[in-house]
Coordinates of C-alpha atoms and ligand atoms in Angstrom, one line a residue:
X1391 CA -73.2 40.6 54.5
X1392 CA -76.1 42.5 53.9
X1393 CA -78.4 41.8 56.6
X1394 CA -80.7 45.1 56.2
X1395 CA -83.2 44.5 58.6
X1396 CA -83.4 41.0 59.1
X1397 CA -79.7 41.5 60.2
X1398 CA -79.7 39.9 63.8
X1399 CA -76.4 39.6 65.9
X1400 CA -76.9 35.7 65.0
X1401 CA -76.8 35.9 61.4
X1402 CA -74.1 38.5 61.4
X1403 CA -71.8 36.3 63.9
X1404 CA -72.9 33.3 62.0
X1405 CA -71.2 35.0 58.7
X1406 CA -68.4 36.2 60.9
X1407 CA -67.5 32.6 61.1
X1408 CA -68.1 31.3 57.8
X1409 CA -65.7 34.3 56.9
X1410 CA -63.1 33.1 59.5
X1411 CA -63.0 29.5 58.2
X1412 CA -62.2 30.2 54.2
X1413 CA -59.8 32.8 52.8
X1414 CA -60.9 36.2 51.8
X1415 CA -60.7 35.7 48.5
X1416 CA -63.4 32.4 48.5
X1417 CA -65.5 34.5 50.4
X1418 CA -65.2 37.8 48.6
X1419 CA -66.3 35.6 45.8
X1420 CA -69.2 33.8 47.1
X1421 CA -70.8 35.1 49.8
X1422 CA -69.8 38.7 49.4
X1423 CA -74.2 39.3 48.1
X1424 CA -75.2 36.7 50.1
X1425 CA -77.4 37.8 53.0
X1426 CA -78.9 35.8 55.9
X1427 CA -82.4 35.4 57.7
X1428 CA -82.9 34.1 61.0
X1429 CA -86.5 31.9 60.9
X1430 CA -86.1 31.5 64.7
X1431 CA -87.1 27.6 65.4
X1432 CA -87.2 27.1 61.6
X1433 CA -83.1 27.8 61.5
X1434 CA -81.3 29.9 59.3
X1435 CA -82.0 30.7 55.6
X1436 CA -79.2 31.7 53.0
X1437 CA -80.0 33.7 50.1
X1438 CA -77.9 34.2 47.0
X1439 CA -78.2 36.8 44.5
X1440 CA -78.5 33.6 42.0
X1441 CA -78.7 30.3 41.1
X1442 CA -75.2 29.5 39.8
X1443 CA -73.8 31.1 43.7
X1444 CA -76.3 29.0 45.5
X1445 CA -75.8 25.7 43.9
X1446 CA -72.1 26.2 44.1
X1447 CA -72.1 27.1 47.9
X1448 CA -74.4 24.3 48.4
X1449 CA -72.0 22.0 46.6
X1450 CA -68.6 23.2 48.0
X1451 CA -69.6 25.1 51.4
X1452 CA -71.9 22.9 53.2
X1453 CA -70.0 21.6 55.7
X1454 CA -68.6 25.3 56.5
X1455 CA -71.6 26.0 56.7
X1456 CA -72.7 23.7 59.5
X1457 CA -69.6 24.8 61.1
X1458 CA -70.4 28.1 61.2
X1459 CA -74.1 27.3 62.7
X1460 CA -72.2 25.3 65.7
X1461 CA -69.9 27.7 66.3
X1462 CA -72.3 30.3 65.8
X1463 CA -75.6 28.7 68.0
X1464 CA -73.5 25.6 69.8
X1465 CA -75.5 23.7 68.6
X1466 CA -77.0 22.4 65.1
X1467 CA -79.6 24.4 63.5
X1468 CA -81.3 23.8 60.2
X1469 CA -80.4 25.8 57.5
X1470 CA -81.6 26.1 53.9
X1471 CA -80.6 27.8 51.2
X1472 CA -82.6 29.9 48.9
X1473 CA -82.5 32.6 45.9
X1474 CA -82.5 36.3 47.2
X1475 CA -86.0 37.9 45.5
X1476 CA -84.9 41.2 45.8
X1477 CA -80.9 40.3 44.1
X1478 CA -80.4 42.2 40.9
X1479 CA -80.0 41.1 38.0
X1480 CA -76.8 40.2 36.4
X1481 CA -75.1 44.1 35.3
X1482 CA -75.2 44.6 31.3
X1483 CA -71.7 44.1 29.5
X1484 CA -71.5 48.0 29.4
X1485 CA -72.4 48.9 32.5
X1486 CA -69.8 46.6 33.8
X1487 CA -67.4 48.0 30.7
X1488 CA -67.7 51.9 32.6
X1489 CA -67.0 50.8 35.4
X1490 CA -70.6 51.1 36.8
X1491 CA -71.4 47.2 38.3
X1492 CA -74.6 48.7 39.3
X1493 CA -77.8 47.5 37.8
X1494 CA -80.8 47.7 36.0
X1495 CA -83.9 46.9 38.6
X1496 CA -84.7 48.3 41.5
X1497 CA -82.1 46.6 43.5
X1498 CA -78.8 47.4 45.7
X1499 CA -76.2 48.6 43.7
X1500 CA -73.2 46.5 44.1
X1501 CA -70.3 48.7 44.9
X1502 CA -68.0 50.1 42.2
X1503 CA -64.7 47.9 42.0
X1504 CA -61.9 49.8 43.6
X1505 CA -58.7 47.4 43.0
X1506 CA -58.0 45.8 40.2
X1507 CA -58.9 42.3 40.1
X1508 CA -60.5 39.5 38.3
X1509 CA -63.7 38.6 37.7
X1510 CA -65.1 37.0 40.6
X1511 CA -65.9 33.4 38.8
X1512 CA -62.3 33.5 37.8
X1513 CA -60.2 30.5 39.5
X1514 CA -57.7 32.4 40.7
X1515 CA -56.1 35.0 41.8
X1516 CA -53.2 36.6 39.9
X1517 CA -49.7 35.6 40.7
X1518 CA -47.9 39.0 41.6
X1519 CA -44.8 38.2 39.7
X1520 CA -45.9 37.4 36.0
X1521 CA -46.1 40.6 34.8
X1522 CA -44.2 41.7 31.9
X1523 CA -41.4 43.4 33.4
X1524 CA -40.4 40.1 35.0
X1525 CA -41.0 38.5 31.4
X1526 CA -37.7 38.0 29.7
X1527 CA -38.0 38.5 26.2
X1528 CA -35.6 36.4 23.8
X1529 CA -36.1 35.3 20.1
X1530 CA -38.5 32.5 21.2
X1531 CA -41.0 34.4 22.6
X1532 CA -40.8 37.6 21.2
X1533 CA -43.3 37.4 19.3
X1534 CA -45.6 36.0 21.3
X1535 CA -44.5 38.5 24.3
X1536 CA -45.2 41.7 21.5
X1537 CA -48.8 40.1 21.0
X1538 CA -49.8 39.9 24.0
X1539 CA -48.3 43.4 24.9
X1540 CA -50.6 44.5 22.0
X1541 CA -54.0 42.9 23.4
X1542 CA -52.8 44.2 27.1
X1543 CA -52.9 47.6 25.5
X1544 CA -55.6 47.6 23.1
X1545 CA -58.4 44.4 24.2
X1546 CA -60.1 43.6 21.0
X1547 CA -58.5 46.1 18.9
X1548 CA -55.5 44.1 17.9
X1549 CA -55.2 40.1 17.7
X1550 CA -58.4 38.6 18.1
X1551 CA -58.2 35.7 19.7
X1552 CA -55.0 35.6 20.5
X1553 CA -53.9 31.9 20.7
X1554 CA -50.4 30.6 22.2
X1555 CA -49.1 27.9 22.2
X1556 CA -46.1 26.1 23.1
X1557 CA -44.9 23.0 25.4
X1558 CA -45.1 23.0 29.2
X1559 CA -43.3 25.9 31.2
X1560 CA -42.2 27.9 28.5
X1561 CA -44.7 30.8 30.0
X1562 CA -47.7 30.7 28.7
X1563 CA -50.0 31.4 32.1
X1564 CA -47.3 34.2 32.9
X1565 CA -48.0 35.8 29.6
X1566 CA -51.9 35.3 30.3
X1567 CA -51.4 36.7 33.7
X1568 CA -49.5 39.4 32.4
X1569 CA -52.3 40.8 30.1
X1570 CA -55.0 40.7 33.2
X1571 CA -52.8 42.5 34.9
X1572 CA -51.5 45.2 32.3
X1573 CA -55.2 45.4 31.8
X1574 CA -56.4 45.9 35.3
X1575 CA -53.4 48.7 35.9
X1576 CA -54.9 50.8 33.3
X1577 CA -58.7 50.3 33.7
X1578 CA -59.7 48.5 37.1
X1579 CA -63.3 48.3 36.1
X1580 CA -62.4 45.9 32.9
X1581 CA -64.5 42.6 33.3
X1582 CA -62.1 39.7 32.9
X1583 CA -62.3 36.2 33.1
X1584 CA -59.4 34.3 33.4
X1585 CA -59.5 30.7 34.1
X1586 CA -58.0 27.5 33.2
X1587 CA -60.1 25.1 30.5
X1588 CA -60.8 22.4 33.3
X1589 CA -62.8 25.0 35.4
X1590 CA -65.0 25.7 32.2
X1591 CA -65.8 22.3 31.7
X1592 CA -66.5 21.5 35.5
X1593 CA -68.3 24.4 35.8
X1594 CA -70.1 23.4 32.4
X1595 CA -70.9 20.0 33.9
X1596 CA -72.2 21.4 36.5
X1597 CA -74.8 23.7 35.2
X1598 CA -75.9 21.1 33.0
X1599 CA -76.4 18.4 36.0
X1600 CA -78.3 21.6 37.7
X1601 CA -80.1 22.5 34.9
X1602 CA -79.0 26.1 34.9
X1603 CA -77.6 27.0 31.8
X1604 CA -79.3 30.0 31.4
X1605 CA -77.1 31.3 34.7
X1606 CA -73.8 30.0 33.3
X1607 CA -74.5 31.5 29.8
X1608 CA -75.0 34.8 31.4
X1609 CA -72.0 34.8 33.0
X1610 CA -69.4 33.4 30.5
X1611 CA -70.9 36.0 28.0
X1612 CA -70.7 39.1 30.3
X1613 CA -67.2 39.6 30.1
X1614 CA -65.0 42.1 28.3
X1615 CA -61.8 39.9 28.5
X1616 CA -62.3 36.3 28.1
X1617 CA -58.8 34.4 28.8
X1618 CA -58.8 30.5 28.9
X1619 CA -55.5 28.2 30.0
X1620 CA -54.7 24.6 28.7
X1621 CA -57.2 25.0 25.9
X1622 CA -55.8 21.7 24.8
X1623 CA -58.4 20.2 27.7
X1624 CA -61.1 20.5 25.3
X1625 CA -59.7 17.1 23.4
X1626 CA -62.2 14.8 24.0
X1627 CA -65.1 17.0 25.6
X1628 CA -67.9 17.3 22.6
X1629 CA -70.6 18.6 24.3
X1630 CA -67.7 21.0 26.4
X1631 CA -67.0 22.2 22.8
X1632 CA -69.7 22.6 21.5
X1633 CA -70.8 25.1 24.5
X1634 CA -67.7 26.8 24.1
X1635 CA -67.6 27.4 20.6
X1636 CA -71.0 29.2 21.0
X1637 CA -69.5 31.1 24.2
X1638 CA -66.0 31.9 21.6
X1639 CA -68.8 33.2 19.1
X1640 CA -71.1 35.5 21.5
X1641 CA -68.1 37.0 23.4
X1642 CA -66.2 37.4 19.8
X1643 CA -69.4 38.9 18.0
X1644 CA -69.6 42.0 21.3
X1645 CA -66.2 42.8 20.2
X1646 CA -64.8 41.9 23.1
X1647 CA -61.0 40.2 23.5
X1648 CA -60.4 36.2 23.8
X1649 CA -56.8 35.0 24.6
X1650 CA -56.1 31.1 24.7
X1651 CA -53.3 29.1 25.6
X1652 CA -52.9 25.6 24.4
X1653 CA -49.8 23.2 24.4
X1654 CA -50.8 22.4 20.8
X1655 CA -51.2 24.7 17.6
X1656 CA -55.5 24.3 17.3
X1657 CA -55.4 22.0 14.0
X1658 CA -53.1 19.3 16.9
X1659 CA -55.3 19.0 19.6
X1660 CA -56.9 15.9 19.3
X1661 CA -61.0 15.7 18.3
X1662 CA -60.6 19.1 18.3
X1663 CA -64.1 20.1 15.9
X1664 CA -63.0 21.7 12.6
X1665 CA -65.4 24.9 13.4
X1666 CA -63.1 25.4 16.7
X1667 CA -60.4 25.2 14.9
X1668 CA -61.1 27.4 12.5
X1669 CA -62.7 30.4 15.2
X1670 CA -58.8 29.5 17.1
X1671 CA -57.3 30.4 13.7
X1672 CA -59.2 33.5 13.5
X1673 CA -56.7 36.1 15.1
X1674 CA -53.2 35.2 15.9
X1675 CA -51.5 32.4 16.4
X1676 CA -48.3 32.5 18.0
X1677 CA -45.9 29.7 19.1
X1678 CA -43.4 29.9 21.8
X1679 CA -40.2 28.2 22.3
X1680 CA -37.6 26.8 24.0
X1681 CA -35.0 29.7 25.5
X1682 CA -31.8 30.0 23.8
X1683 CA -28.9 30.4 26.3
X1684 CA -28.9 34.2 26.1
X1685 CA -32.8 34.2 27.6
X1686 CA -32.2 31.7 29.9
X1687 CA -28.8 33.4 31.4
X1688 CA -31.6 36.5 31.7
X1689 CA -34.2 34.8 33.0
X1690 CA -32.1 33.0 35.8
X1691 CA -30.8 36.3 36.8
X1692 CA -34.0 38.3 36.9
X1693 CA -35.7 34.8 39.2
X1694 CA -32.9 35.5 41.2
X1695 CA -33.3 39.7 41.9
X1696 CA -37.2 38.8 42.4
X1697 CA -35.9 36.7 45.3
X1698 CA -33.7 39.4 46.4
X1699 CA -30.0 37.4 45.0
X1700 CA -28.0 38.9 42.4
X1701 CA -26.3 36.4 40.4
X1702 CA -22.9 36.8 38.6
X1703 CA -23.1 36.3 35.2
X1704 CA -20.6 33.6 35.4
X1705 CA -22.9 31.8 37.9
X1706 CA -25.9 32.8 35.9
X1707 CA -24.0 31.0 32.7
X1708 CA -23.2 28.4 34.4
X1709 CA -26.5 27.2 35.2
X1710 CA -27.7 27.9 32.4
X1711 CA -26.0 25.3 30.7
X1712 CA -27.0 23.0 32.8
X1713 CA -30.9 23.4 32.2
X1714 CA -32.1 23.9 28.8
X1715 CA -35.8 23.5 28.5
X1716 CA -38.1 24.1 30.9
X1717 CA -38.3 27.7 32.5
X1718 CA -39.8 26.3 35.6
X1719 CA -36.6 24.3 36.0
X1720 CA -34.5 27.4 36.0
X1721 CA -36.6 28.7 38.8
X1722 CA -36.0 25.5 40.6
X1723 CA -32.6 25.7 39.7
X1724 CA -32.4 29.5 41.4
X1725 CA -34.1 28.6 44.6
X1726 CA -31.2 25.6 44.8
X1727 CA -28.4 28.0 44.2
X1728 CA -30.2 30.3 47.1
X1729 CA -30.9 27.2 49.6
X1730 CA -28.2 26.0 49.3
X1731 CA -26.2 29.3 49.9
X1732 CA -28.0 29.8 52.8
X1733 CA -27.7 26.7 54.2
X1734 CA -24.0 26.6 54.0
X1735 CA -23.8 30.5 54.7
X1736 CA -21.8 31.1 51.8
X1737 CA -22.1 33.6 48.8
X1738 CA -23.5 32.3 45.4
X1739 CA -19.9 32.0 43.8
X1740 CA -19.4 30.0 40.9
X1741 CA -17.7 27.1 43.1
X1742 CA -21.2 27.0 45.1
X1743 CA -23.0 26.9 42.1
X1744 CA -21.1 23.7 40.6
X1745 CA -21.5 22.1 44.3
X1746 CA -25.0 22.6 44.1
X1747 CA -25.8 21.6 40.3
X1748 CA -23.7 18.2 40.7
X1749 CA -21.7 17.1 44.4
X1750 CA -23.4 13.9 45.3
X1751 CA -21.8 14.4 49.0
X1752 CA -24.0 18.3 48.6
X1753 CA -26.1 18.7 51.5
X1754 CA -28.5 19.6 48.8
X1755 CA -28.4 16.0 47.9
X1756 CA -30.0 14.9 51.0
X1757 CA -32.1 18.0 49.9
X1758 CA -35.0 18.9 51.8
X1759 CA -38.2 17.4 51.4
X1760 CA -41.9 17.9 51.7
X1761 CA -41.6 14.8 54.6
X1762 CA -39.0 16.8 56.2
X1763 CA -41.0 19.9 56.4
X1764 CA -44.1 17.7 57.6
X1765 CA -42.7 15.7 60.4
X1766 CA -40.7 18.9 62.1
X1767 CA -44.2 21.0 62.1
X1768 CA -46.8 18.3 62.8
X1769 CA -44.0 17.0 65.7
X1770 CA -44.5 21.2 66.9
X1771 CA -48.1 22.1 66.6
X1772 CA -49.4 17.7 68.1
X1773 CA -51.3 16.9 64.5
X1774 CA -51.0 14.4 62.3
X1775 CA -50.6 14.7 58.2
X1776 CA -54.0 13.2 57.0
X1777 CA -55.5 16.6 59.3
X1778 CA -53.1 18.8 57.3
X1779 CA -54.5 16.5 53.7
X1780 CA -57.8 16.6 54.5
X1781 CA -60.5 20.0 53.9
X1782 CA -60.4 20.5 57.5
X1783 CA -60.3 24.5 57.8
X1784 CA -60.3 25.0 62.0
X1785 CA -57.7 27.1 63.0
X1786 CA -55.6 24.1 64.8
X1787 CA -55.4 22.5 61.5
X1788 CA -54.9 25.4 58.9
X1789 CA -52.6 27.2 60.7
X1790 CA -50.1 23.8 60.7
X1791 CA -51.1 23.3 57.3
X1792 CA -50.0 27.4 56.3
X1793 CA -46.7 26.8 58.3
X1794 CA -46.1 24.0 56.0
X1795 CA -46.9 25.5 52.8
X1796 CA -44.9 28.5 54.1
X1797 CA -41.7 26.3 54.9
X1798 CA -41.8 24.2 51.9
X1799 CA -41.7 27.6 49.7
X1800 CA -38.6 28.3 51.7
X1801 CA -36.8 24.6 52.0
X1802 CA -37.5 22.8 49.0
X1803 CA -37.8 23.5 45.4
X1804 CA -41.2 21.7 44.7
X1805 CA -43.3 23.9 42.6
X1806 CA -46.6 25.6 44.1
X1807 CA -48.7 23.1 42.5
X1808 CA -46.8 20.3 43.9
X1809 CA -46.6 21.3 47.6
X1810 CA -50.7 22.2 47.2
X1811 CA -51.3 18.6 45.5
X1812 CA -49.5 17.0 48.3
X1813 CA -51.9 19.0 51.1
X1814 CA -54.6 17.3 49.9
X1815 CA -54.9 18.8 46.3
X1816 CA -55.0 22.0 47.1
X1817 CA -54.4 24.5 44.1
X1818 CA -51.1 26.8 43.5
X1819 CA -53.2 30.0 44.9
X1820 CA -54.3 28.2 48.4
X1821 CA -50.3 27.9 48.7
X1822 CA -49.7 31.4 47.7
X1823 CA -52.1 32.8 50.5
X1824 CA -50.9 30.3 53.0
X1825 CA -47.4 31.3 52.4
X1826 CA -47.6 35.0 52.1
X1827 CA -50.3 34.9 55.5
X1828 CA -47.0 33.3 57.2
X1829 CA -44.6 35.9 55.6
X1830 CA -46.7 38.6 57.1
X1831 CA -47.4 37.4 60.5
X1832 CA -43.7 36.7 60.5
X1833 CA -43.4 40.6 60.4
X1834 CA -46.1 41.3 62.6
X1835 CA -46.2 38.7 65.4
X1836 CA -42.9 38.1 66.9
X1837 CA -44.2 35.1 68.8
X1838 CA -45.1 33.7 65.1
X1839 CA -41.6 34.7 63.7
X1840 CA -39.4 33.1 66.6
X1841 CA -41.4 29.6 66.0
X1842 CA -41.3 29.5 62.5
X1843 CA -37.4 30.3 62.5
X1844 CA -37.0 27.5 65.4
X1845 CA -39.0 25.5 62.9
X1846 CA -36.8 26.4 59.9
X1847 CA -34.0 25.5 62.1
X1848 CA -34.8 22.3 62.6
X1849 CA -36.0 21.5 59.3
X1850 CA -32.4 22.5 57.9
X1851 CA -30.5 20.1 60.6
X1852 CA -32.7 17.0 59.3
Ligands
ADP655 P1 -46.6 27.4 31.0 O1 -47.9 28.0 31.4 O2 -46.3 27.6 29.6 O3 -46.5 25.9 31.4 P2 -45.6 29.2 33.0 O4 -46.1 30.4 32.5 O5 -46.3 28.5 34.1 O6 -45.5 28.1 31.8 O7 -44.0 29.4 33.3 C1 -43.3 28.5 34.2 C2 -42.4 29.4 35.0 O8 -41.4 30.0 34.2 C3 -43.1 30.5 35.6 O9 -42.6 30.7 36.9 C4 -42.8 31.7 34.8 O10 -42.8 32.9 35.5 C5 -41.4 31.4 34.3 N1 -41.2 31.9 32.9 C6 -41.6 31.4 31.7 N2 -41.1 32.2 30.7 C7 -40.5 33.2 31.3 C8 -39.8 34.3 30.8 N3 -39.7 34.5 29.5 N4 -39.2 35.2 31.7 C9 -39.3 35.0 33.0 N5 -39.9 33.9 33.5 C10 -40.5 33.0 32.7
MG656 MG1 -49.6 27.1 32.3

């Protein structure tokens, strides 16, 4: 974005386009220090502030790239990329700790972070509703709820690492998510990295393949809080653990706060090394469990008010002894109740509720599926599914593709991971940014609203 002089009207349209073809938060992330050269008959050149940014855009954006050329030239133009001799240095732990992301050398200064928000290597982007006020607290987790409240308050003061574990949904990531947030509301300039265990060991592969460990130690060290997700992915990996028990050890010995989750205690994960184990046992280990009915009577109601439903507490108790485990079933369970009330334009009354947990003639029995939402919207918009599966980013295809994802939130109760897996394995955030692009177009765009709620329409009479 920083052309400084080079800056022509070509290389500033050209990242124009590259910015319209991936989502703000892909290119906030990667090509936020990048700046562009124009060589005239020699093409374009891209430089990156380092090595780690260029290989990755290399690897992941090259055929946006030559996109954005066309689009940019009409016509192909070569373009290579290269490291940016004037890019600063990575900032110092400290720097980065007050808030000052500026640097050392006689470089730029990058700009001071203004809202809160992760690390850019992070793999995601935080889920707005798993904070803690929307955590229900209940004798399963109230432990592990208090020690992560602690670490939120105090990083690297209280429980270090904190490790939790427990089986699948029982809200582990919502308890991880909570501390970066809780964090981030009180001091915006806090470096954290938050990612899930199989983006440390791809990105681990892949600075090995490259060569360019150096550039992936610096920036696994540099962080004040270090939060890793599905731990247990580390069962089998050697070298993987081997790297990250020496990452574990540098970001322990500067103090700073570690937080794993795992769906194991450390001493069950399989080929776990004994020194891992041991550095995991360190701090605090705390187990979650299963919700007794109490929690999960609470927890339906409060998935309910965050979808703007209050449930009775009849209903709520209802419901809750039909699902017993798995906190992401409740939530599916709440966005049946809430379809199907919709659908039949009825109030969430306790008969509605027993119609919608059980009746085999429900219309929630020929509930509605992803196919449903996918054959009403590629009917609508002339495209076909493998377009809406494959990485295709032009408008005419993601556009379809965020209707989709935006419908699919609203008609059926597959989980964000499973409506982004079936759009050609995208991840739970792409749906999130799909879906809440739609919500506010919906509000803004009255053409937009009237075909999505024709769409919706039609989806519902299937
Ligand atoms: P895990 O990471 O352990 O598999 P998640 O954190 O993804 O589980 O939780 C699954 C779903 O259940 C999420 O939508 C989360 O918000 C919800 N959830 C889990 N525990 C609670 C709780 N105590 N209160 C409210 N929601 C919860
Ligand atoms: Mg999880």
């Amino acid at each position: 974005m920083h052309g400084g002089n080079e800056a022509s009207t070509g290389t500033d349209a050209f990242l124009l386009h590259v910015r319209e073809l991936i989502q703000p938060q892909q290119f906030n992330t990667w090509f936020r220090d990048v700046k562009v050269e124009d060589l005239g008959s020699r093409g374009l050149r891209v430089l990156t502030p380092n090595s780690f940014v260029r290989d990755w855009i290399s690897n992941y954006y090259g055929d946006i790239l030559g996109q954005s050329v066309r689009r940019t030239f009409g016509e192909e133009r070569s373009l290579t990329l290269a490291l940016d001799p004037d890019a600063p240095p990575a900032p110092k732990v400290e720097e980065a700790r007050s808030g000052v992301t500026a640097v050392t050398g006689g470089g730029p200064a990058r700009p001071t972070r203004t809202s809160p928000e992760l690390d850019p290597y992070s793999d995601t982007i935080l889920h707005p509703d798993y904070l803690f006020g929307n955590f229900v607290v209940g004798p399963a987790n109230q432990f592990a709820n208090a020690a992560a409240t602690a670490v939120a308050t105090s990083p690297a003061l209280s429980y270090n690492p904190l490790f939790l574990h427990g089986s699948v949904g029982l809200g582990k990531t919502h308890l991880l998510q909570a501390i970066c947030h809780e964090i981030l509301r009180h001091d915006p300039s806090t470096t954290i990295l938050y990612l899930s265990c199989e983006s440390f060991i791809n990105h681990f592969i892949h600075a090995l393949e490259t060569n360019d460990l150096s550039a992936f130690r610096r920036k696994y060290r540099n962080v004040d809080v270090f939060l890793v997700d599905d731990i247990q992915l580390l069962a089998n990996k050697d070298r993987t653990q081997e790297e990250f028990f020496h990452t574990f050890n540098t970001i322990y010995n500067l103090g700073h706060q570690i937080v794993l989750s795992s769906d194991a205690p450390p001493k069950e994960i399989p080929t776990l090394q004994e020194r891992l184990v041991s550095r995991f046992k360190m701090g605090l280990v705390v187990e979650m469990g299963a919700p007794d009915f109490e929690t999960r009577v609470n927890i339906l109601k409060t998935k309910a008010k965050l979808r703007g439903h209050e449930l009775h507490d009849e209903v709520a108790q209802f419901v809750a002894e039909q699902v017993s485990t798995n906190i992401r079933e409740l939530e599916g369970a709440v966005i049946r109740l809430i379809g199907y009330a919709s659908l039949t334009d009825r109030p969430i009354t306790l008969d509605l509720a027993k119609e919608a947990m059980h009746g085999d003639s429900s219309p929630l029995t020929s509930a509605t599926t992803i196919q449903d939402v996918v054959s009403v919207v590629t009917k609508y918009y002339q495209v076909r599914l493998p377009d809406l599966q494959s990485k295709r980013r032009t408008h005419s295809i993601a556009f379809p593709r965020q209707i989709c994802m935006y419908l699919a939130r609203k008609t059926t109760n597959l989980s964000l991971e499973e409506i982004g897996g079936y759009f050609g394995g995208r991840d739970h955030t792409t749906v999130l940014y799909g879906e809440d692009k739609i919500a506010k177009l919906i509000k803004s765009d009255p053409h937009t609203k009237e075909v999505v709620h024709h769409l919706h329409r039609q989806i519902k009479e299937r």
